[in-house]
Amino acid sequence: MDLYLPSSVDRVSGHIAFIKACWKFTQTDISLEDVAGISANASEYFVDTRAVNSSTPVFVPLRLHREDVQNRIRDYRAFLGNFDDSQRYGIIINMYWVVMITWFAMCNKLKKTRWNEKIVSRRINFLRANISLPLLFGSHQTPFNMAPWLTTLLPTFGDSLVLLGYFALNVFFLFHNYKITEDNQLFGPNSNTLQTARYLADRAGVLSFAHFPLLVLFAGRNNILIGFSELPYATFMIFHKWTARVMVVHATLHTLAYLWMLWYKGSFAVFIHEWWFVMGVLAIVLGVLILLFAAHYFRVRFYEWFLVSHIVFALLFFISCWEHCVTFGWLDWIACAFAFWITDRLIRIYRLARFGAPRATIEHISDDTFKVSVKRPHNWKPYPGCFVFIHFLHWSIFWQSHPFTIVDSVLEDEQVTIYIKAKDGLTGQIAKLLSHTGQISMRVSLEGPYGNQSPCENYENVILFAGGNGIPGPFYHALHLAEGSRLLPKSKIRLIWIIRSVDSIKWFEPELKRLCRTKIQCDIYITRGFEASMVRANPLLSQFKHHITFHSGRAPSAKILHQEFELCSSSLAIVTCGPGMMCDEIRHVVAKSVEDVDYRVDLFEELQVW
Ligand SMILES: Cc1cc2nc3c(=O)[nH]c(=O)nc-3n(C[C@H](O)[C@H](O)[C@H](O)COP(=O)(O)OP(=O)(O)OC[C@H]3O[C@@H](n4cnc5c(N)ncnc54)[C@H](O)[C@@H]3O)c2cc1C
């Protein structure tokens, strides 16, 4: 008979565990010597486990079979090891993002060096044309419509490959390395389905928690990865949305697998009153609600409602997940996420405090556009392409913060200007306040500046496309390049602005005048009510006639780009900011053409939608 004989070390640890259990469950204090004595005495009366009837109480000491013990150890290893594996896989998924973001950082940092010009070859251009630059299903900045009520913003093709790798890792790790055994000592014989369900439930639960830090970090305005990788905030928002979806899928699998097990074992009634169970159910309901309320269709129509629901549900989700697992563990993931969240909030408060709450002049300028001019602190410096979140400190709207591009004023020192197109929410409310007098004064606070500056000064040629209210960013770049000392000697800068009517020029008149003092080539396309003869007749236009070329109709971006590709012989940066369709069209043309040019072409999208 092959009986189990523990080593002396195992025996002592067994005795210690026994003493602890006695104290924990019966508050009986016994010493190691007592247990050793009991054990020595009992060993004279050991009975073979396989000889006893396990359905009736046994009052004799039992000796286990070596095989039974080894199988039990094997099954405990499989069961508890699954938690360790899950934790390890969760860390690997996080590391995947570190690697991907480091890759983006390397590519983007290279664009800031002169080496970038040399990264041109047939193979590299092929990869850029087919992988990093193209759109996915023809849209990136414009919403992709699957049905009238099912719209979404798609990543670029390159970003979607990163996401694909991430999905693949999740699927692989969700099902990898389960040790199912026929004669399982913990789940009983023939329990393959039960074992699989339990392992899957635990794996999915831990993987879901492992997403907490990523999810919160990606959504933060002060996410350190933005500065490190030089990726736009909008890209991190796409990553945020997808990691959130994957997290909820894991959580749903965790829930379904546990619910199935409870149903299978008939133990619903026992668990339904447990706090952790109730909190788990609440967490999954909240997780699904967060996803539903964040749907693009709802978000673009009711942005403020989306935001409030997102923050409230997310806080409740945090708390319910914490309570669900407070006795089990894996709280480090939540604590880490909470640390990211609170840091982001504190930095936001600091940024607002740093700007203060100066009085701004808000004036209606033309069409549906108004302009906000506000003095900035001396050491608070904007830069081309940056944006801020503005708070209008009016009792009815002060808590709302909306993103807008800013430019350093061309009229006054240490003043920033924001051009805002009135829409239906906060901007509509400000427009209403302006409707009587055309100008008001209000305290505002700016949180920022945020965003990465496109490294245009490293290119010989720069073309900037702006559509409508998208002009501030490209204008700021153009001026910065033309007036800055870092410009390359042979540089050519071309600014193309597409506007709806001649009137739109009014609101950017001072800036255009400033532009005329530089060597920037400027073209303005006016889509409605414009004829060439108006350039002489209309004083608003005639003042610019020697510096700016006015065209009628939409800018033929594909034609313009092809001409530029022909004309240029060295590095070219293309910057876009305007309607989503225009930006997507330009991305499409660049991706199609990049293989045909033998110098470096880079595209920088300043438009951000999320
Ligand atoms: C980086 C960035 C820079 C921008 N720069 C400018 C600019 O210089 N001039 C300009 O006129 N507009 C700019 N916008 C757009 C501007 O933020 C929105 O038009 C504005 O927030 C609409 O406010 P609302 O309450 O009136 O909108 P609503 O009428 O409620 O909604 C109109 C649209 O704006 C979106 N939106 C509303 N609130 C927000 C928010 N807090 N964050 C993101 N999107 C929101 C909605 O999804 C919806 O699609 C910029 C947006 C971004 C992301």
XYZ file of C-alpha atoms and ligand atoms in Angstrom:
663
model
C 0.000 0.000 0.000
C 1.518 3.366 -1.096
C 0.589 5.634 1.786
C 1.441 9.286 2.050
C 4.256 10.085 4.477
C 4.899 13.794 4.786
C 8.445 15.028 5.320
C 9.230 16.495 8.741
C 9.079 20.037 7.295
C 5.669 19.394 5.705
C 4.487 17.796 8.929
C 5.424 20.862 11.024
C 3.798 23.258 8.548
C 0.704 21.061 8.625
C 0.655 21.237 12.417
C 1.007 25.036 12.337
C -1.878 25.297 9.859
C -3.950 23.077 12.162
C -3.190 25.296 15.211
C -4.191 28.402 13.269
C -7.433 26.784 12.112
C -8.273 25.739 15.690
C -7.774 29.289 16.864
C -9.638 30.829 13.965
C -12.731 28.660 14.117
C -12.975 27.641 17.810
C -10.646 30.099 19.596
C -8.904 27.057 21.122
C -5.263 27.733 21.869
C -3.110 24.632 21.473
C 0.658 24.410 21.239
C 2.879 22.764 18.670
C 3.865 20.157 21.296
C 0.175 19.313 21.908
C -0.372 18.711 18.210
C 2.840 16.703 17.880
C 1.679 14.531 20.822
C -1.790 14.038 19.345
C -0.249 13.194 15.990
C 2.185 10.670 17.488
C -0.626 9.026 19.419
C -2.953 8.966 16.400
C -0.338 7.441 14.130
C -0.682 4.164 16.046
C -4.339 3.919 15.011
C -4.220 5.026 11.368
C -6.822 3.516 9.058
C -6.563 3.365 5.279
C -8.829 6.074 3.722
C -9.974 3.760 0.988
C -11.220 1.264 3.597
C -13.718 3.657 5.216
C -17.228 4.493 4.176
C -17.076 8.176 3.279
C -20.836 8.688 3.640
C -20.806 8.170 7.419
C -18.871 10.098 10.110
C -15.440 8.675 10.874
C -13.889 8.824 14.358
C -10.511 7.295 13.621
C -7.328 8.918 12.290
C -6.934 8.409 8.566
C -3.844 7.981 6.480
C -4.047 9.231 2.905
C -2.838 7.472 -0.213
C 0.168 9.056 -1.882
C -1.673 9.116 -5.226
C -4.707 10.871 -3.680
C -2.508 13.504 -2.081
C -0.528 14.029 -5.258
C -3.719 14.356 -7.297
C -5.112 16.815 -4.800
C -1.891 18.846 -4.943
C -2.086 18.709 -8.753
C -5.669 19.949 -8.730
C -4.997 22.683 -6.198
C -2.070 23.775 -8.356
C -4.361 23.872 -11.381
C -7.047 25.771 -9.491
C -4.868 28.283 -7.636
C -2.301 28.399 -10.435
C -5.055 29.643 -12.721
C -5.242 32.807 -10.604
C -1.481 33.284 -10.874
C -1.581 32.656 -14.626
C -4.447 35.111 -15.022
C -2.538 37.768 -13.121
C 0.553 37.110 -15.254
C -1.444 37.298 -18.486
C -3.056 40.536 -17.309
C 0.418 41.986 -16.790
C 1.474 40.795 -20.271
C -1.550 42.559 -21.817
C -0.495 45.748 -20.043
C 3.060 45.237 -21.278
C 1.735 44.849 -24.822
C 0.480 48.423 -24.615
C 3.786 49.610 -23.191
C 5.570 48.058 -26.183
C 3.100 49.460 -28.727
C 3.185 52.930 -27.242
C 6.975 52.861 -27.113
C 6.916 51.941 -30.803
C 4.657 54.925 -31.576
C 6.931 57.116 -29.446
C 10.002 56.039 -31.430
C 8.307 56.704 -34.773
C 6.976 60.082 -33.686
C 10.190 61.184 -31.985
C 12.085 60.336 -35.171
C 9.887 62.842 -36.999
C 11.459 65.520 -34.831
C 14.938 64.716 -36.107
C 16.645 65.174 -39.482
C 16.997 61.359 -39.743
C 13.328 61.242 -40.543
C 14.058 62.532 -44.067
C 16.220 59.487 -44.691
C 13.578 56.963 -43.695
C 12.383 56.555 -47.244
C 12.680 53.413 -49.297
C 10.411 51.350 -51.490
C 9.763 48.904 -48.683
C 9.143 51.573 -46.046
C 6.855 53.518 -48.368
C 4.975 50.308 -49.145
C 4.431 49.678 -45.422
C 3.339 53.259 -44.828
C 0.989 53.247 -47.817
C -0.621 49.970 -46.822
C -0.364 49.843 -43.050
C 0.249 53.009 -41.084
C -1.490 55.637 -43.226
C -4.705 54.207 -44.730
C -8.171 54.643 -43.393
C -10.167 51.684 -42.178
C -13.359 51.320 -44.264
C -12.839 54.830 -45.642
C -13.392 56.844 -42.477
C -11.539 57.992 -39.418
C -12.562 61.544 -38.514
C -16.072 61.114 -39.935
C -18.387 58.710 -38.136
C -18.790 55.324 -39.783
C -22.462 54.433 -40.232
C -23.438 50.792 -39.792
C -27.083 51.851 -39.389
C -28.639 55.288 -38.809
C -28.539 54.654 -35.049
C -25.302 52.664 -35.066
C -22.451 55.052 -35.780
C -18.901 54.959 -34.534
C -15.490 56.544 -34.961
C -13.013 54.120 -36.485
C -9.284 53.913 -35.805
C -6.869 54.285 -38.711
C -5.763 51.050 -40.358
C -2.454 51.162 -38.447
C -4.155 51.713 -35.086
C -6.633 48.954 -35.853
C -3.751 46.501 -36.313
C -2.518 47.437 -32.844
C -6.025 46.771 -31.561
C -6.162 43.493 -33.466
C -2.979 42.325 -31.716
C -4.538 43.311 -28.417
C -7.767 41.377 -29.164
C -5.744 38.327 -30.218
C -3.758 38.423 -26.962
C -6.973 38.642 -24.970
C -8.568 35.693 -26.748
C -5.409 33.620 -26.427
C -4.934 34.348 -22.731
C -8.604 33.851 -21.982
C -8.430 30.189 -23.002
C -4.766 29.346 -22.541
C -3.354 26.767 -20.134
C -6.349 25.290 -18.294
C -5.381 22.045 -16.573
C -8.552 19.965 -16.710
C -8.380 16.492 -15.139
C -10.774 13.556 -15.358
C -10.430 12.513 -11.706
C -10.379 16.020 -10.257
C -10.166 15.953 -6.465
C -11.694 19.417 -5.992
C -14.539 19.356 -8.502
C -15.216 15.604 -8.444
C -15.006 13.004 -11.197
C -16.349 13.778 -14.707
C -16.426 17.486 -13.964
C -14.695 18.762 -17.099
C -17.430 21.305 -17.891
C -17.542 22.530 -14.318
C -13.759 22.883 -14.177
C -13.701 24.745 -17.503
C -16.472 27.085 -16.365
C -14.707 27.836 -13.090
C -11.304 28.410 -14.686
C -12.839 30.568 -17.405
C -14.811 32.566 -14.833
C -11.724 33.235 -12.722
C -9.515 33.963 -15.724
C -12.015 36.383 -17.251
C -12.539 38.099 -13.891
C -8.833 38.717 -13.311
C -8.233 39.786 -16.937
C -11.131 42.189 -16.625
C -9.582 43.770 -13.514
C -6.197 43.961 -15.253
C -7.799 46.469 -17.632
C -8.588 49.003 -14.909
C -5.309 50.988 -15.000
C -5.133 51.045 -18.822
C -8.692 52.197 -19.106
C -8.301 55.097 -16.711
C -4.851 56.109 -17.898
C -5.922 56.248 -21.555
C -8.898 58.489 -20.746
C -6.951 61.029 -18.703
C -6.303 64.463 -20.149
C -2.929 64.424 -18.394
C -2.039 60.905 -19.444
C 1.776 60.857 -19.453
C 1.696 58.526 -22.445
C 0.412 61.372 -24.658
C 3.602 63.367 -24.163
C 5.774 60.262 -24.365
C 4.240 58.787 -27.513
C 3.236 62.102 -29.151
C -0.016 60.433 -30.156
C -3.105 62.642 -30.138
C -5.547 62.468 -27.255
C -8.162 61.218 -29.747
C -6.069 58.079 -30.424
C -5.946 57.357 -26.709
C -9.704 57.842 -26.608
C -10.043 55.119 -29.247
C -7.780 52.856 -27.163
C -9.790 53.799 -24.060
C -13.060 52.787 -25.726
C -11.740 49.455 -26.969
C -10.058 48.493 -23.696
C -13.333 49.357 -21.941
C -15.297 47.135 -24.318
C -12.880 44.239 -23.868
C -12.992 44.707 -20.101
C -16.792 44.489 -20.094
C -16.692 41.411 -22.361
C -14.371 39.707 -19.844
C -16.612 40.788 -16.965
C -19.686 39.460 -18.784
C -18.019 36.083 -19.366
C -17.004 36.019 -15.693
C -20.609 36.696 -14.675
C -22.192 34.210 -17.089
C -19.799 31.429 -16.123
C -20.446 31.963 -12.409
C -24.202 32.194 -12.929
C -24.109 28.933 -14.862
C -22.132 27.246 -12.060
C -24.573 28.452 -9.411
C -27.488 27.226 -11.493
C -25.742 23.891 -12.098
C -25.024 23.372 -8.407
C -28.400 24.755 -7.350
C -26.751 27.222 -4.977
C -28.320 30.482 -6.149
C -30.323 30.891 -2.962
C -27.170 30.643 -0.823
C -25.193 33.315 -2.650
C -27.875 35.790 -3.560
C -27.672 37.346 -0.081
C -23.886 37.619 -0.072
C -22.554 41.186 -0.295
C -19.819 40.308 -2.802
C -22.410 38.653 -5.029
C -24.737 41.664 -4.993
C -21.797 43.995 -5.668
C -20.640 41.798 -8.554
C -24.079 41.936 -10.156
C -24.188 45.719 -9.662
C -20.728 46.077 -11.235
C -21.636 44.208 -14.406
C -24.906 46.113 -14.784
C -23.005 49.397 -14.412
C -20.321 48.256 -16.858
C -22.911 47.519 -19.533
C -24.747 50.793 -18.826
C -21.509 52.767 -19.188
C -20.960 51.228 -22.625
C -24.541 51.878 -23.730
C -24.545 55.512 -22.618
C -21.154 56.056 -24.263
C -22.417 54.913 -27.678
C -21.477 57.410 -30.393
C -25.115 58.003 -31.347
C -25.987 59.095 -27.799
C -22.703 60.903 -27.150
C -22.874 63.315 -30.084
C -26.496 64.198 -29.358
C -26.357 64.519 -25.585
C -22.697 65.113 -24.787
C -23.277 66.578 -21.316
C -25.624 63.741 -20.334
C -23.102 61.251 -21.591
C -20.366 62.938 -19.527
C -22.372 63.076 -16.295
C -23.577 59.476 -16.649
C -20.032 58.369 -17.492
C -18.508 59.929 -14.379
C -21.278 58.834 -11.989
C -21.491 55.269 -13.338
C -17.711 54.961 -13.457
C -17.415 55.968 -9.791
C -20.121 53.487 -8.790
C -18.434 50.857 -10.950
C -15.131 51.432 -9.116
C -16.829 51.090 -5.727
C -18.847 48.004 -6.634
C -15.777 46.256 -8.100
C -13.829 47.086 -4.952
C -16.588 45.735 -2.696
C -17.008 42.668 -4.920
C -13.389 41.693 -4.410
C -12.507 43.222 -1.060
C -12.264 39.781 0.587
C -10.758 37.992 -2.425
C -7.963 40.276 -3.664
C -6.872 41.783 -6.987
C -7.526 45.209 -5.538
C -4.101 46.474 -6.660
C -5.483 46.945 -10.168
C -8.288 49.166 -8.866
C -5.962 51.068 -6.536
C -3.580 51.719 -9.421
C -6.431 52.954 -11.625
C -7.707 55.165 -8.831
C -4.220 56.651 -8.419
C -4.172 57.532 -12.143
C -7.636 59.050 -11.919
C -6.967 61.185 -8.859
C -3.601 62.358 -10.268
C -5.297 63.455 -13.473
C -7.974 65.351 -11.525
C -5.374 67.064 -9.318
C -3.311 68.146 -12.328
C -6.471 69.495 -13.945
C -7.214 71.574 -10.853
C -3.606 72.772 -10.780
C -3.781 73.793 -14.445
C -6.998 75.735 -13.865
C -5.526 77.438 -10.801
C -2.411 78.340 -12.765
C -4.430 80.130 -15.415
C -6.701 81.794 -12.879
C -10.049 83.287 -13.792
C -9.394 86.496 -15.727
C -12.105 88.462 -17.450
C -12.479 87.643 -21.134
C -14.080 89.635 -23.895
C -16.520 87.570 -25.889
C -17.725 89.086 -29.132
C -19.855 87.933 -31.994
C -17.812 88.246 -35.175
C -19.698 86.748 -38.056
C -22.044 83.980 -39.106
C -22.393 81.706 -36.119
C -18.894 82.354 -34.833
C -17.803 84.250 -31.749
C -14.384 85.104 -30.441
C -13.057 84.857 -26.901
C -10.038 87.035 -26.057
C -8.394 86.617 -22.701
C -5.141 87.708 -21.082
C -2.882 84.811 -20.226
C -0.331 84.578 -17.414
C 3.158 85.585 -18.499
C 4.610 82.077 -18.097
C 1.614 80.286 -19.600
C 2.701 79.725 -23.204
C 0.508 78.355 -25.987
C 2.034 76.690 -29.050
C 0.784 75.808 -32.546
C -1.834 73.097 -32.543
C -2.509 73.261 -28.812
C -5.976 73.276 -27.322
C -7.539 74.074 -23.982
C -10.645 73.106 -22.073
C -12.513 76.290 -21.297
C -14.821 76.971 -18.352
C -17.157 79.948 -18.792
C -17.690 81.135 -15.237
C -21.385 81.876 -15.566
C -23.666 80.359 -12.916
C -25.570 78.274 -15.462
C -22.601 76.641 -17.232
C -19.450 76.965 -15.092
C -19.032 73.202 -14.533
C -18.854 72.404 -18.248
C -15.443 72.264 -19.900
C -15.139 72.085 -23.682
C -12.067 71.734 -25.882
C -11.039 74.548 -28.240
C -7.920 75.368 -30.217
C -6.190 78.565 -29.158
C -3.897 81.036 -30.867
C -1.656 83.630 -29.326
C -3.283 86.912 -30.288
C -1.771 88.827 -33.202
C -3.198 92.061 -31.800
C -2.133 92.055 -28.163
C 0.757 90.618 -26.211
C 0.068 87.858 -23.707
C -3.465 87.382 -24.895
C -4.989 84.242 -26.348
C -7.838 84.055 -28.799
C -10.367 81.305 -29.319
C -12.748 81.184 -32.277
C -15.879 79.286 -31.446
C -18.622 78.083 -33.721
C -21.952 78.128 -31.909
C -23.662 74.755 -31.709
C -26.590 73.554 -29.635
C -25.147 73.151 -26.162
C -22.839 75.410 -24.161
C -21.661 77.296 -27.244
C -25.287 77.939 -28.215
C -25.946 79.338 -24.731
C -23.024 81.768 -25.033
C -24.258 82.794 -28.485
C -27.659 83.529 -26.925
C -26.051 85.703 -24.246
C -24.310 87.586 -27.060
C -27.409 88.041 -29.167
C -28.477 91.348 -27.522
C -25.262 93.320 -27.337
C -22.879 91.422 -29.594
C -20.201 91.649 -26.911
C -20.006 90.617 -23.277
C -17.371 90.296 -20.633
C -17.171 87.140 -18.545
C -14.634 85.429 -16.338
C -13.205 82.267 -17.882
C -10.648 79.702 -16.880
C -8.552 77.700 -19.303
C -7.246 74.234 -18.567
C -4.236 73.442 -20.691
C -2.508 73.909 -22.989
C -2.870 70.328 -24.181
C -1.801 68.529 -27.354
C 1.441 67.767 -29.125
C 2.984 70.222 -31.542
C 3.490 68.789 -35.037
C 7.202 69.116 -35.903
C 6.643 71.070 -39.146
C 9.903 72.983 -38.820
C 11.810 69.799 -39.695
C 10.372 69.708 -43.213
C 11.420 71.624 -46.318
C 7.816 71.963 -47.449
C 4.688 72.367 -45.400
C 1.104 72.403 -46.689
C -1.586 73.279 -44.206
C -5.227 72.524 -44.990
C -7.864 74.240 -42.860
C -11.609 73.968 -43.195
C -13.927 76.617 -41.678
C -13.338 77.024 -37.949
C -10.344 74.699 -38.176
C -8.136 77.622 -39.247
C -6.590 78.646 -35.873
C -4.257 75.633 -35.595
C -2.878 75.696 -39.184
C -2.634 79.507 -39.081
C -0.646 79.376 -35.844
C 1.683 76.771 -37.401
C 2.155 78.832 -40.553
C 2.923 82.016 -38.631
C 5.209 80.214 -36.209
C 7.126 78.706 -39.130
C 7.312 81.916 -41.130
C 8.325 84.125 -38.234
C 10.310 81.581 -36.269
C 14.055 81.351 -36.677
C 14.095 77.545 -36.888
C 12.784 77.408 -40.431
C 14.860 75.441 -42.941
C 16.539 77.668 -45.586
C 14.604 76.385 -48.610
C 11.299 76.072 -46.843
C 8.020 76.582 -48.611
C 4.834 77.059 -46.612
C 1.415 76.918 -48.167
C -1.827 77.541 -46.308
C -5.129 76.484 -47.857
C -8.309 77.612 -46.146
C -11.767 76.502 -47.230
C -14.647 78.702 -46.062
C -18.345 78.873 -46.701
C -18.770 82.574 -47.549
C -16.805 85.793 -47.939
C -18.157 86.831 -44.550
C -16.016 84.198 -42.820
C -12.944 86.227 -43.740
C -14.152 88.995 -41.434
C -13.532 87.033 -38.300
C -9.991 86.177 -39.249
C -9.096 89.519 -40.840
C -6.362 90.648 -38.384
C -4.666 87.265 -38.599
C -4.752 87.277 -42.411
C -3.212 90.755 -42.423
C -0.386 89.446 -40.286
C 0.020 86.503 -42.648
C 0.456 88.910 -45.561
C 3.654 90.185 -43.964
C 5.231 86.753 -44.409
C 6.247 84.682 -47.424
C 3.498 82.140 -46.838
C 1.584 81.176 -49.968
C -2.074 81.441 -49.048
C -5.117 80.179 -50.969
C -8.683 80.672 -49.820
C -11.490 78.599 -51.330
C -14.950 80.101 -50.897
C -17.664 77.530 -51.470
C -20.737 79.807 -51.727
C -21.588 83.145 -53.355
C -18.139 84.009 -54.666
C -16.973 85.149 -58.100
C -13.489 86.196 -59.168
C -14.680 89.762 -59.894
C -15.453 90.245 -56.196
C -11.748 90.360 -55.336
C -11.467 93.869 -56.791
C -14.935 95.054 -55.846
C -15.119 93.905 -52.238
C -12.765 95.900 -49.954
C -12.616 92.989 -47.505
C -11.020 90.881 -50.247
C -9.174 93.515 -52.236
C -6.857 94.376 -49.332
C -5.422 90.851 -49.648
C -5.321 90.593 -53.441
C -1.504 90.740 -53.711
C -0.931 88.067 -51.115
C -3.851 85.692 -51.131
C -5.364 83.823 -54.065
C -9.127 83.472 -53.811
C -10.888 80.573 -55.522
C -14.499 79.663 -55.959
C -15.839 76.291 -54.804
C -14.437 73.420 -52.772
C -10.702 72.928 -52.675
C -9.737 70.001 -54.911
C -7.477 68.535 -52.238
C -6.473 65.499 -54.311
C -5.433 67.702 -57.246
C -3.587 70.160 -54.998
C -1.712 67.348 -53.309
C -0.738 65.670 -56.573
C 0.580 69.002 -57.864
C 2.597 69.477 -54.692
C 3.974 65.940 -54.886
C 5.207 66.791 -58.404
C 6.665 70.149 -57.426
C 8.405 69.124 -54.212
C 11.695 67.334 -54.236
C 12.361 67.096 -50.511
C 10.510 66.418 -47.272
C 6.887 67.461 -47.061
C 4.617 67.845 -44.021
C 0.869 67.951 -44.572
C -1.223 69.349 -41.740
C -5.008 69.101 -41.728
C -7.665 70.606 -39.507
C -11.249 70.957 -40.616
C -14.339 68.934 -41.429
C -13.840 65.206 -40.935
C -14.570 64.424 -44.580
C -11.856 66.773 -45.785
C -9.303 65.289 -43.384
C -10.235 61.722 -44.352
C -10.012 62.530 -48.049
C -6.520 63.974 -47.573
C -5.409 60.932 -45.572
C -6.709 58.709 -48.358
C -4.802 60.653 -51.045
C -1.582 60.693 -49.008
C -1.784 56.943 -48.360
C -2.371 56.288 -52.066
C 0.456 58.540 -53.217
C 3.195 57.971 -50.681
C 4.587 55.035 -52.666
C 5.087 57.228 -55.731
C 7.279 59.869 -54.099
C 10.933 59.453 -53.277
C 11.126 61.891 -50.386
C 9.590 61.825 -46.942
C 5.917 62.795 -46.654
C 4.228 62.944 -43.250
C 0.638 63.674 -42.380
C -0.339 65.469 -39.163
C -4.012 65.598 -38.291
C -4.854 68.407 -35.910
C -8.565 67.712 -35.951
C -9.535 65.653 -32.959
C -12.899 64.060 -32.472
C -13.840 61.702 -29.707
C -9.224 69.191 -29.670
C -10.456 69.957 -30.096
C -10.338 71.269 -30.518
C -11.470 71.991 -30.907
N -11.329 73.282 -31.336
C -12.418 73.981 -31.707
C -12.300 75.358 -32.137
O -11.213 75.933 -32.169
N -13.438 76.012 -32.493
C -14.676 75.406 -32.457
O -15.662 76.055 -32.784
N -14.804 74.115 -32.057
C -13.721 73.398 -31.672
N -13.869 72.098 -31.245
C -15.220 71.521 -31.156
C -15.870 71.991 -29.850
O -15.230 71.402 -28.735
C -17.336 71.602 -29.806
O -17.963 72.156 -30.922
C -17.989 72.143 -28.565
O -17.532 71.452 -27.432
C -19.477 72.021 -28.710
O -20.086 72.405 -27.502
P -21.676 72.396 -27.369
O -22.039 72.102 -25.936
O -22.246 73.645 -27.923
O -21.984 71.159 -28.301
P -23.280 70.326 -28.642
O -24.176 71.075 -29.563
O -23.863 69.772 -27.381
O -22.574 69.156 -29.454
C -21.977 69.412 -30.716
C -20.852 68.432 -30.969
O -19.730 68.742 -30.121
C -19.309 67.571 -29.420
N -18.957 67.968 -28.057
C -19.751 68.597 -27.183
N -19.103 68.786 -26.024
C -17.879 68.250 -26.179
C -16.751 68.098 -25.323
N -16.755 68.555 -24.070
N -15.664 67.471 -25.808
C -15.637 67.013 -27.066
N -16.659 67.119 -27.928
C -17.769 67.729 -27.482
C -20.514 66.642 -29.406
O -20.112 65.296 -29.400
C -21.218 66.976 -30.689
O -20.700 66.204 -31.736
C -12.752 71.375 -30.864
C -12.869 70.056 -30.433
C -11.743 69.350 -30.067
C -11.897 67.934 -29.608
